[in-house]
Each structure stands twice: as C-alpha cells, then as structure tokens.
Amino acid sequence: MCIFCKIVDGEIPSNKILESEEFLCFHDVNPRAPIHLLIIPKAHVEKFQDASSELMANITPFIQEVASKMGLNLSGYRLILNNGEDGGQEVPHLHFHLLGGTKLSWPHFSPKETHKSL
Ligand code: AMP
C-alpha cells in the first residue's frame, strides 16, 4: 500500500485540513511555502496520466474549497502536479500541491540554464 493510501486509512498520521467522501487535504511534511498542502483522491490513482475526467472535475471544487478555507481565494495560490519520473513525482499517488501564503517566485524547474522554445 502506498504512503498516501496509508494516510487515507489512518495508518500514518497527517495534519488534515479538509476531507470529503472522495478527497483528502493535509499539510505537506516538508513545506516549501508558508502554506503547503497536498490534495489527494482517497482511491488510489498513481498519476495524472491515469486520472479520469470525472475525478478531475470533482477535485476542482474541493481544491477551491480548501483555498477558501485557508483564506487564499483572494490573495492567490499555486497548484503543482508532478507527473511521473521526469515530472519529479516521488509519491506514486496522484496529488496536487497547493502553495501560498506569500508571493511565490517562479524559479527554473530544470538544471539547464536556458531552453530553446520548441
Ligand atoms: P511529489 O514529489 O510531487 O511526489 O511530492 C510528494 C510530497 O509528499 C513531498 O512534498 C513530500 O514532502 C510529501 N510527503 C511525503 N510523505 C508525506 C507524509 N507522510 N505526510 C505529508 N506529506 C508527505
């Protein structure tokens, strides 16, 4: 069972923010911003590439509710979804990172200095 499935089952503790029948939101253990949350489907889906359009439609209002609950709906926030190895996905259970609470920079995401546009 993957680590996020264990969080869903309560085998591993988490600092929960919001829960519905389908989704769970909790604090990231290694925050990269003043507010850094993870939003996951409770059912195991490995990555975005496997996600159904129904799941993506349903998760949208849940994320919006989380943002409102955290007071980020007006100030703004960033959503990140890492998909697969090159995308930097470490936990093989679909999750959105929701980051906010400060004006976020837009760093380079690749070690290369420059990239030619395709
Ligand atoms: P990713 O690299 O997109 O797969 O992100 C995985 C995220 O999960 C990282 O930001 C980790 O800090 C976070 N993480 C790993 N284990 C836990 C845990 N037990 N509770 C909360 N966050 C976790």
Short mmCIF file of C-alpha atoms and ligand atoms in Angstrom, two decimals:
data_model
loop_
_atom_site.label_atom_id
_atom_site.label_comp_id
_atom_site.label_asym_id
_atom_site.label_seq_id
_atom_site.Cartn_x
_atom_site.Cartn_y
_atom_site.Cartn_z
CA MET A 1 0.00 0.00 0.00
CA CYS A 2 1.41 3.45 -0.87
CA ILE A 3 2.17 6.06 1.76
CA PHE A 4 -0.82 8.28 0.85
CA CYS A 5 -3.19 5.28 0.95
CA LYS A 6 -1.86 4.66 4.47
CA ILE A 7 -2.68 8.29 5.33
CA VAL A 8 -6.22 7.81 3.96
CA ASP A 9 -6.57 4.66 6.10
CA GLY A 10 -5.21 6.45 9.19
CA GLU A 11 -2.21 4.09 9.45
CA ILE A 12 0.10 7.10 9.05
CA PRO A 13 -0.92 10.32 10.81
CA SER A 14 -1.45 13.54 8.88
CA ASN A 15 -2.39 17.10 9.67
CA LYS A 16 -5.76 17.24 7.93
CA ILE A 17 -7.32 20.40 6.58
CA LEU A 18 -10.42 19.14 4.77
CA GLU A 19 -11.97 15.80 3.93
CA SER A 20 -14.84 14.65 1.72
CA GLU A 21 -16.07 11.23 0.66
CA GLU A 22 -13.72 11.31 -2.32
CA PHE A 23 -10.82 13.59 -1.37
CA LEU A 24 -8.43 14.50 1.42
CA CYS A 25 -6.27 17.56 2.05
CA PHE A 26 -3.42 17.64 4.54
CA HIS A 27 -0.21 19.58 5.24
CA ASP A 28 2.95 18.59 3.37
CA VAL A 29 5.59 17.37 5.88
CA ASN A 30 8.29 19.32 4.05
CA PRO A 31 6.67 22.70 3.32
CA ARG A 32 8.13 24.83 0.51
CA ALA A 33 5.90 27.83 1.30
CA PRO A 34 4.15 29.26 4.40
CA ILE A 35 1.14 27.20 3.31
CA HIS A 36 1.92 23.94 1.52
CA LEU A 37 -0.91 21.45 1.32
CA LEU A 38 -1.42 18.20 -0.55
CA ILE A 39 -4.77 17.27 -2.07
CA ILE A 40 -5.36 13.64 -3.00
CA PRO A 41 -8.16 11.37 -4.15
CA LYS A 42 -8.84 8.74 -1.46
CA ALA A 43 -8.95 6.00 -4.08
CA HIS A 44 -5.50 5.07 -5.34
CA VAL A 45 -4.69 6.63 -8.70
CA GLU A 46 -1.00 6.54 -9.48
CA LYS A 47 -0.61 9.65 -11.56
CA PHE A 48 -2.31 12.38 -13.55
CA GLN A 49 -1.84 10.36 -16.72
CA ASP A 50 -4.23 7.77 -15.24
CA ALA A 51 -6.81 10.25 -13.91
CA SER A 52 -10.36 10.25 -15.28
CA SER A 53 -12.05 13.45 -16.38
CA GLU A 54 -14.70 12.77 -13.71
CA LEU A 55 -12.06 12.75 -10.97
CA MET A 56 -10.54 15.97 -12.28
CA ALA A 57 -13.97 17.62 -12.46
CA ASN A 58 -14.81 16.57 -8.90
CA ILE A 59 -11.48 17.60 -7.39
CA THR A 60 -11.79 21.16 -8.71
CA PRO A 61 -14.48 22.42 -6.26
CA PHE A 62 -12.71 20.55 -3.44
CA ILE A 63 -9.46 22.43 -4.14
CA GLN A 64 -11.37 25.70 -4.38
CA GLU A 65 -12.98 24.99 -1.00
CA VAL A 66 -9.56 24.28 0.54
CA ALA A 67 -8.21 27.57 -0.85
CA SER A 68 -11.18 29.50 0.56
CA LYS A 69 -10.87 27.75 3.92
CA MET A 70 -7.19 28.78 4.10
CA GLY A 71 -8.04 32.37 3.10
CA LEU A 72 -6.12 32.09 -0.18
CA ASN A 73 -9.04 32.61 -2.55
CA LEU A 74 -8.36 36.37 -2.84
CA SER A 75 -4.58 36.53 -2.34
CA GLY A 76 -3.88 33.69 -4.78
CA TYR A 77 -2.00 30.43 -4.69
CA ARG A 78 -0.16 27.97 -6.90
CA LEU A 79 -1.19 24.43 -7.83
CA ILE A 80 1.51 21.99 -8.88
CA LEU A 81 1.04 18.46 -10.10
CA ASN A 82 4.16 16.38 -10.69
CA ASN A 83 3.53 13.51 -13.09
CA GLY A 84 5.97 10.60 -13.36
CA GLU A 85 9.72 10.43 -13.10
CA ASP A 86 10.74 13.40 -15.24
CA GLY A 87 7.98 15.44 -13.61
CA GLY A 88 9.61 14.87 -10.22
CA GLN A 89 6.80 12.75 -8.76
CA GLU A 90 8.13 10.96 -5.68
CA VAL A 91 4.93 9.57 -4.21
CA PRO A 92 3.08 7.33 -6.69
CA HIS A 93 -0.41 8.51 -5.68
CA LEU A 94 -1.94 11.43 -7.58
CA HIS A 95 -1.66 14.67 -5.61
CA PHE A 96 -1.86 18.38 -6.11
CA HIS A 97 0.50 20.65 -4.19
CA LEU A 98 -1.29 23.85 -3.13
CA LEU A 99 1.21 26.55 -2.18
CA GLY A 100 0.52 30.03 -0.87
CA GLY A 101 0.74 32.46 1.99
CA THR A 102 3.39 34.61 0.28
CA LYS A 103 4.18 36.00 -3.15
CA LEU A 104 5.74 32.97 -4.80
CA SER A 105 8.74 33.24 -7.11
CA TRP A 106 8.86 31.44 -10.43
CA PRO A 107 12.13 29.53 -10.31
CA HIS A 108 13.75 27.48 -13.02
CA PHE A 109 12.47 23.95 -12.79
CA SER A 110 15.28 22.35 -14.78
CA PRO A 111 19.03 22.31 -14.07
CA LYS A 112 19.75 23.64 -17.57
CA GLU A 113 20.37 27.38 -17.74
CA THR A 114 18.44 28.03 -20.91
CA HIS A 115 15.97 26.19 -23.07
CA LYS A 116 15.18 26.66 -26.69
CA SER A 117 11.48 27.02 -27.27
CA LEU A 118 10.13 24.29 -29.46
P1 AMP B 1 5.98 14.73 -5.21
O1 AMP B 1 7.45 14.96 -5.35
O2 AMP B 1 5.16 15.60 -6.12
O3 AMP B 1 5.60 13.26 -5.33
O4 AMP B 1 5.60 15.22 -3.77
C1 AMP B 1 5.48 14.37 -2.67
C2 AMP B 1 5.29 15.25 -1.46
O5 AMP B 1 4.80 14.44 -0.40
C3 AMP B 1 6.56 15.92 -0.96
O6 AMP B 1 6.40 17.32 -0.98
C4 AMP B 1 6.72 15.37 0.46
O7 AMP B 1 7.20 16.33 1.35
C5 AMP B 1 5.31 14.94 0.78
N1 AMP B 1 5.18 13.87 1.77
C6 AMP B 1 5.81 12.67 1.77
N2 AMP B 1 5.40 11.93 2.83
C7 AMP B 1 4.47 12.67 3.48
C8 AMP B 1 3.68 12.45 4.65
N3 AMP B 1 3.75 11.32 5.36
N4 AMP B 1 2.84 13.44 5.06
C9 AMP B 1 2.78 14.59 4.37
N5 AMP B 1 3.49 14.85 3.25
C10 AMP B 1 4.34 13.91 2.81
#
